[in-house]
PDB file of C-alpha atoms and ligand atoms in Angstrom:
ATOM      1  CA  UNK Y1082    -111.438 -35.126 -71.789  1.00 51.00           C
ATOM      2  CA  UNK Y1083    -108.376 -32.911 -72.314  1.00 67.00           C
ATOM      3  CA  UNK Y1084    -106.623 -31.235 -69.366  1.00 74.00           C
ATOM      4  CA  UNK Y1085    -108.298 -27.920 -68.570  1.00 90.00           C
ATOM      5  CA  UNK Y1086    -106.779 -24.877 -70.230  1.00 96.00           C
ATOM      6  CA  UNK Y1087    -108.702 -22.641 -67.849  1.00 96.00           C
ATOM      7  CA  UNK Y1088    -106.746 -20.286 -65.635  1.00 97.00           C
ATOM      8  CA  UNK Y1089    -104.303 -17.404 -65.790  1.00 98.00           C
ATOM      9  CA  UNK Y1090    -101.064 -17.901 -67.673  1.00 98.00           C
ATOM     10  CA  UNK Y1091     -97.936 -15.781 -68.007  1.00 98.00           C
ATOM     11  CA  UNK Y1092     -95.720 -15.817 -71.066  1.00 98.00           C
ATOM     12  CA  UNK Y1093     -92.369 -17.601 -70.805  1.00 98.00           C
ATOM     13  CA  UNK Y1094     -91.295 -17.637 -74.451  1.00 98.00           C
ATOM     14  CA  UNK Y1095     -92.417 -16.196 -77.765  1.00 98.00           C
ATOM     15  CA  UNK Y1096     -90.696 -17.466 -80.904  1.00 98.00           C
ATOM     16  CA  UNK Y1097     -91.212 -15.839 -84.311  1.00 98.00           C
ATOM     17  CA  UNK Y1098     -93.918 -13.381 -83.311  1.00 98.00           C
ATOM     18  CA  UNK Y1099     -92.093 -11.110 -85.753  1.00 98.00           C
ATOM     19  CA  UNK Y1100     -92.653 -13.440 -88.730  1.00 98.00           C
ATOM     20  CA  UNK Y1101     -96.295 -13.930 -87.754  1.00 98.00           C
ATOM     21  CA  UNK Y1102     -96.879 -10.180 -87.485  1.00 98.00           C
ATOM     22  CA  UNK Y1103     -95.216  -9.533 -90.849  1.00 98.00           C
ATOM     23  CA  UNK Y1104     -97.510 -12.179 -92.387  1.00 98.00           C
ATOM     24  CA  UNK Y1105    -100.444 -10.231 -90.906  1.00 98.00           C
ATOM     25  CA  UNK Y1106     -99.151  -6.963 -92.370  1.00 98.00           C
ATOM     26  CA  UNK Y1107     -98.450  -5.243 -89.034  1.00 98.00           C
ATOM     27  CA  UNK Y1108     -96.286  -2.129 -89.418  1.00 98.00           C
ATOM     28  CA  UNK Y1109     -92.792  -1.780 -87.996  1.00 98.00           C
ATOM     29  CA  UNK Y1110     -93.538   0.571 -85.108  1.00 98.00           C
ATOM     30  CA  UNK Y1111     -96.381  -1.594 -83.766  1.00 98.00           C
ATOM     31  CA  UNK Y1112     -94.265  -4.731 -84.200  1.00 98.00           C
ATOM     32  CA  UNK Y1113     -91.478  -3.210 -82.126  1.00 98.00           C
ATOM     33  CA  UNK Y1114     -93.860  -2.515 -79.263  1.00 98.00           C
ATOM     34  CA  UNK Y1115     -95.587  -5.896 -79.538  1.00 98.00           C
ATOM     35  CA  UNK Y1116     -92.293  -7.808 -79.444  1.00 98.00           C
ATOM     36  CA  UNK Y1117     -91.401  -6.367 -76.040  1.00 98.00           C
ATOM     37  CA  UNK Y1118     -94.665  -7.343 -74.354  1.00 98.00           C
ATOM     38  CA  UNK Y1119     -95.018 -10.129 -71.853  1.00 97.00           C
ATOM     39  CA  UNK Y1120     -98.519 -11.358 -72.609  1.00 98.00           C
ATOM     40  CA  UNK Y1121    -100.903 -12.925 -70.149  1.00 98.00           C
ATOM     41  CA  UNK Y1122    -103.577 -15.383 -71.165  1.00 98.00           C
ATOM     42  CA  UNK Y1123    -106.773 -15.797 -69.161  1.00 98.00           C
ATOM     43  CA  UNK Y1124    -108.970 -18.698 -70.260  1.00 98.00           C
ATOM     44  CA  UNK Y1125    -112.422 -19.108 -68.727  1.00 97.00           C
ATOM     45  CA  UNK Y1126    -115.263 -21.508 -69.348  1.00 96.00           C
ATOM     46  CA  UNK Y1127    -118.884 -21.128 -68.250  1.00 92.00           C
ATOM     47  CA  UNK Y1128    -121.010 -24.084 -69.339  1.00 90.00           C
ATOM     48  CA  UNK Y1129    -120.333 -24.405 -73.081  1.00 86.00           C
ATOM     49  CA  UNK Y1130    -118.949 -20.892 -73.549  1.00 95.00           C
ATOM     50  CA  UNK Y1131    -115.237 -20.091 -73.535  1.00 97.00           C
ATOM     51  CA  UNK Y1132    -113.652 -16.669 -73.101  1.00 98.00           C
ATOM     52  CA  UNK Y1133    -109.997 -16.160 -74.006  1.00 98.00           C
ATOM     53  CA  UNK Y1134    -108.325 -12.929 -72.946  1.00 98.00           C
ATOM     54  CA  UNK Y1135    -104.866 -11.959 -74.133  1.00 98.00           C
ATOM     55  CA  UNK Y1136    -103.702  -9.116 -71.904  1.00 98.00           C
ATOM     56  CA  UNK Y1137    -100.744  -6.767 -72.057  1.00 98.00           C
ATOM     57  CA  UNK Y1138     -99.758  -3.255 -71.019  1.00 98.00           C
ATOM     58  CA  UNK Y1139    -100.224  -2.086 -74.638  1.00 98.00           C
ATOM     59  CA  UNK Y1140    -103.465  -3.720 -75.809  1.00 98.00           C
ATOM     60  CA  UNK Y1141    -105.845  -6.481 -74.847  1.00 98.00           C
ATOM     61  CA  UNK Y1142    -107.604  -8.916 -77.117  1.00 98.00           C
ATOM     62  CA  UNK Y1143    -110.718 -10.697 -75.837  1.00 98.00           C
ATOM     63  CA  UNK Y1144    -113.159 -12.969 -77.600  1.00 97.00           C
ATOM     64  CA  UNK Y1145    -115.586 -15.755 -76.800  1.00 98.00           C
ATOM     65  CA  UNK Y1146    -116.975 -18.753 -78.589  1.00 98.00           C
ATOM     66  CA  UNK Y1147    -118.669 -22.099 -78.280  1.00 98.00           C
ATOM     67  CA  UNK Y1148    -116.897 -25.237 -79.416  1.00 96.00           C
ATOM     68  CA  UNK Y1149    -117.731 -26.407 -82.951  1.00 97.00           C
ATOM     69  CA  UNK Y1150    -119.828 -23.291 -83.710  1.00 98.00           C
ATOM     70  CA  UNK Y1151    -118.575 -20.913 -86.382  1.00 98.00           C
ATOM     71  CA  UNK Y1152    -118.478 -17.302 -85.212  1.00 98.00           C
ATOM     72  CA  UNK Y1153    -117.590 -13.892 -86.631  1.00 98.00           C
ATOM     73  CA  UNK Y1154    -114.228 -12.839 -85.267  1.00 98.00           C
ATOM     74  CA  UNK Y1155    -112.906  -9.297 -85.582  1.00 98.00           C
ATOM     75  CA  UNK Y1156    -109.259  -9.094 -84.567  1.00 98.00           C
ATOM     76  CA  UNK Y1157    -109.629  -5.676 -82.985  1.00 98.00           C
ATOM     77  CA  UNK Y1158    -106.320  -4.127 -81.955  1.00 98.00           C
ATOM     78  CA  UNK Y1159    -104.403  -6.844 -83.792  1.00 98.00           C
ATOM     79  CA  UNK Y1160    -104.605  -6.826 -87.612  1.00 98.00           C
ATOM     80  CA  UNK Y1161    -108.246  -5.642 -87.554  1.00 98.00           C
ATOM     81  CA  UNK Y1162    -109.587  -8.246 -89.948  1.00 98.00           C
ATOM     82  CA  UNK Y1163    -112.844 -10.157 -90.033  1.00 98.00           C
ATOM     83  CA  UNK Y1164    -112.664 -13.941 -89.950  1.00 98.00           C
ATOM     84  CA  UNK Y1165    -115.126 -16.796 -89.891  1.00 98.00           C
ATOM     85  CA  UNK Y1166    -113.629 -18.793 -87.055  1.00 98.00           C
ATOM     86  CA  UNK Y1167    -114.354 -22.171 -85.530  1.00 98.00           C
ATOM     87  CA  UNK Y1168    -112.745 -23.851 -82.531  1.00 98.00           C
ATOM     88  CA  UNK Y1169    -112.718 -27.618 -82.081  1.00 97.00           C
ATOM     89  CA  UNK Y1170    -110.943 -30.221 -79.969  1.00 96.00           C
ATOM     90  CA  UNK Y1171    -108.454 -32.334 -81.885  1.00 97.00           C
ATOM     91  CA  UNK Y1172    -107.394 -34.835 -79.249  1.00 95.00           C
ATOM     92  CA  UNK Y1173    -105.916 -32.721 -76.451  1.00 94.00           C
ATOM     93  CA  UNK Y1174    -105.478 -29.682 -78.682  1.00 97.00           C
ATOM     94  CA  UNK Y1175    -107.927 -26.771 -78.862  1.00 97.00           C
ATOM     95  CA  UNK Y1176    -107.689 -25.827 -82.510  1.00 98.00           C
ATOM     96  CA  UNK Y1177    -109.027 -22.719 -84.257  1.00 98.00           C
ATOM     97  CA  UNK Y1178    -109.304 -22.156 -87.988  1.00 98.00           C
ATOM     98  CA  UNK Y1179    -109.677 -18.490 -88.982  1.00 98.00           C
ATOM     99  CA  UNK Y1180    -111.102 -18.246 -92.480  1.00 98.00           C
ATOM    100  CA  UNK Y1181    -110.678 -14.863 -94.115  1.00 98.00           C
ATOM    101  CA  UNK Y1182    -108.431 -12.753 -96.273  1.00 98.00           C
ATOM    102  CA  UNK Y1183    -105.267 -14.377 -94.903  1.00 98.00           C
ATOM    103  CA  UNK Y1184    -104.647 -17.931 -96.054  1.00 98.00           C
ATOM    104  CA  UNK Y1185    -103.794 -20.827 -93.775  1.00 98.00           C
ATOM    105  CA  UNK Y1186    -104.555 -18.878 -90.613  1.00 98.00           C
ATOM    106  CA  UNK Y1187    -105.358 -20.251 -87.177  1.00 98.00           C
ATOM    107  CA  UNK Y1188    -103.978 -21.320 -83.823  1.00 98.00           C
ATOM    108  CA  UNK Y1189    -103.798 -24.263 -81.441  1.00 98.00           C
ATOM    109  CA  UNK Y1190    -103.578 -24.420 -77.641  1.00 98.00           C
ATOM    110  CA  UNK Y1191    -102.569 -27.436 -75.586  1.00 97.00           C
ATOM    111  CA  UNK Y1192    -101.057 -28.362 -72.211  1.00 97.00           C
ATOM    112  CA  UNK Y1193     -97.698 -30.053 -72.030  1.00 96.00           C
ATOM    113  CA  UNK Y1194     -95.576 -30.443 -68.864  1.00 93.00           C
ATOM    114  CA  UNK Y1195     -98.081 -28.217 -66.975  1.00 95.00           C
ATOM    115  CA  UNK Y1196     -97.368 -25.387 -69.426  1.00 97.00           C
ATOM    116  CA  UNK Y1197     -99.846 -23.798 -71.815  1.00 98.00           C
ATOM    117  CA  UNK Y1198     -98.589 -23.973 -75.398  1.00 98.00           C
ATOM    118  CA  UNK Y1199     -99.852 -21.870 -78.287  1.00 98.00           C
ATOM    119  CA  UNK Y1200     -99.026 -21.969 -81.961  1.00 98.00           C
ATOM    120  CA  UNK Y1201    -100.302 -19.081 -84.060  1.00 98.00           C
ATOM    121  CA  UNK Y1202     -99.958 -19.523 -87.785  1.00 98.00           C
ATOM    122  CA  UNK Y1203    -100.606 -17.433 -90.880  1.00 98.00           C
ATOM    123  CA  UNK Y1204     -99.489 -17.882 -94.484  1.00 98.00           C
ATOM    124  CA  UNK Y1205     -96.536 -20.136 -93.719  1.00 97.00           C
ATOM    125  CA  UNK Y1206     -95.313 -18.317 -90.576  1.00 98.00           C
ATOM    126  CA  UNK Y1207     -95.685 -19.894 -87.144  1.00 98.00           C
ATOM    127  CA  UNK Y1208     -95.334 -18.114 -83.818  1.00 98.00           C
ATOM    128  CA  UNK Y1209     -94.770 -20.452 -80.860  1.00 98.00           C
ATOM    129  CA  UNK Y1210     -95.596 -19.286 -77.340  1.00 98.00           C
ATOM    130  CA  UNK Y1211     -95.325 -21.043 -73.969  1.00 98.00           C
ATOM    131  CA  UNK Y1212     -97.001 -19.862 -70.747  1.00 98.00           C
ATOM    132  CA  UNK Y1213     -96.680 -20.904 -67.107  1.00 98.00           C
ATOM    133  CA  UNK Y1214     -99.650 -21.063 -64.795  1.00 97.00           C
ATOM    134  CA  UNK Y1215     -99.949 -18.219 -62.290  1.00 97.00           C
ATOM    135  CA  UNK Y1216    -103.504 -18.829 -61.074  1.00 83.00           C
TER     136      UNK Y1216
HETATM  137  C1  LIG G1799    -104.781 -14.819 -80.516  1.00 63.78           C
HETATM  138  O1  LIG G1799    -104.394 -15.795 -79.639  1.00 63.78           O
HETATM  139  C2  LIG G1799    -103.863 -13.644 -80.679  1.00 63.78           C
HETATM  140  C3  LIG G1799    -103.395 -13.093 -79.364  1.00 63.78           C
HETATM  141  O2  LIG G1799    -105.771 -14.927 -81.140  1.00 63.78           O
HETATM  142  C4  LIG G1799    -102.305 -12.060 -79.585  1.00 63.78           C
HETATM  143  C5  LIG G1799    -100.993 -12.719 -79.875  1.00 63.78           C
HETATM  144  C6  LIG G1799    -100.029 -12.135 -80.610  1.00 63.78           C
HETATM  145  C7  LIG G1799    -100.215 -10.846 -81.322  1.00 63.78           C
HETATM  146  C8  LIG G1799    -100.927 -11.123 -82.600  1.00 63.78           C
HETATM  147  C9  LIG G1799    -100.893 -10.360 -83.668  1.00 63.78           C
HETATM  148  C10 LIG G1799    -100.111  -9.086 -83.697  1.00 63.78           C
HETATM  149  C11 LIG G1799    -100.913  -7.959 -84.225  1.00 63.78           C
HETATM  150  C12 LIG G1799    -100.738  -6.739 -83.799  1.00 63.78           C
HETATM  151  C13 LIG G1799     -99.759  -6.346 -82.734  1.00 63.78           C
HETATM  152  C14 LIG G1799    -100.401  -5.368 -81.806  1.00 63.78           C
HETATM  153  C15 LIG G1799    -100.591  -5.591 -80.509  1.00 63.78           C
HETATM  154  C16 LIG G1799    -100.056  -6.749 -79.769  1.00 63.78           C
HETATM  155  C17 LIG G1799    -100.912  -6.963 -78.533  1.00 63.78           C
HETATM  156  C18 LIG G1799    -100.681  -8.337 -77.981  1.00 63.78           C
HETATM  157  C19 LIG G1799    -101.601  -8.620 -76.829  1.00 63.78           C
HETATM  158  C20 LIG G1799    -103.052  -8.600 -77.177  1.00 63.78           C
HETATM  159  C21 LIG G1799    -104.881 -17.116 -79.890  1.00 63.78           C
HETATM  160  C22 LIG G1799    -105.523 -17.715 -78.709  1.00 63.78           C
HETATM  161  C23 LIG G1799    -106.866 -17.165 -78.501  1.00 63.78           C
HETATM  162  O3  LIG G1799    -104.813 -17.549 -77.492  1.00 63.78           O
HETATM  163  O4  LIG G1799    -106.750 -15.791 -78.300  1.00 63.78           O
END
């Protein structure tokens, strides 16, 4: 059983969010705002249901899912696309594949050195984020 990702996490580093946002087609003015944000991640689990909240002073992005069950994801407030998404465990990594208009899109979360790691990828661009636990 992988280490629990549940809790509240505060961003420490955010590498190549710019490249990832360009791959998603986000306009310059929104990118400039987004790059300055210190995101928080809140991950909760109730029985077999997960909720992941990405919070910031500008926008929030919240969605929920069950492991191994495909769901309809709408990336509201982000690039506003519809995806068929599925989240699975691959060893200690929580991995999501987001099928839709954008090719090779998804993300992976894992714990390393008590930090929460996240890779977000889309069409050859990878954004790498690290969070420290705050609760
Ligand atoms: C996600 O996390 C994405 C979370 O699914 C947001 C991370 C980076 C921003 C992504 C795309 C940028 C698009 C538009 C910029 C506009 C607003 C930025 C607001 C940022 C805070 C919401 C994967 C995983 C599960 O943690 O959520």
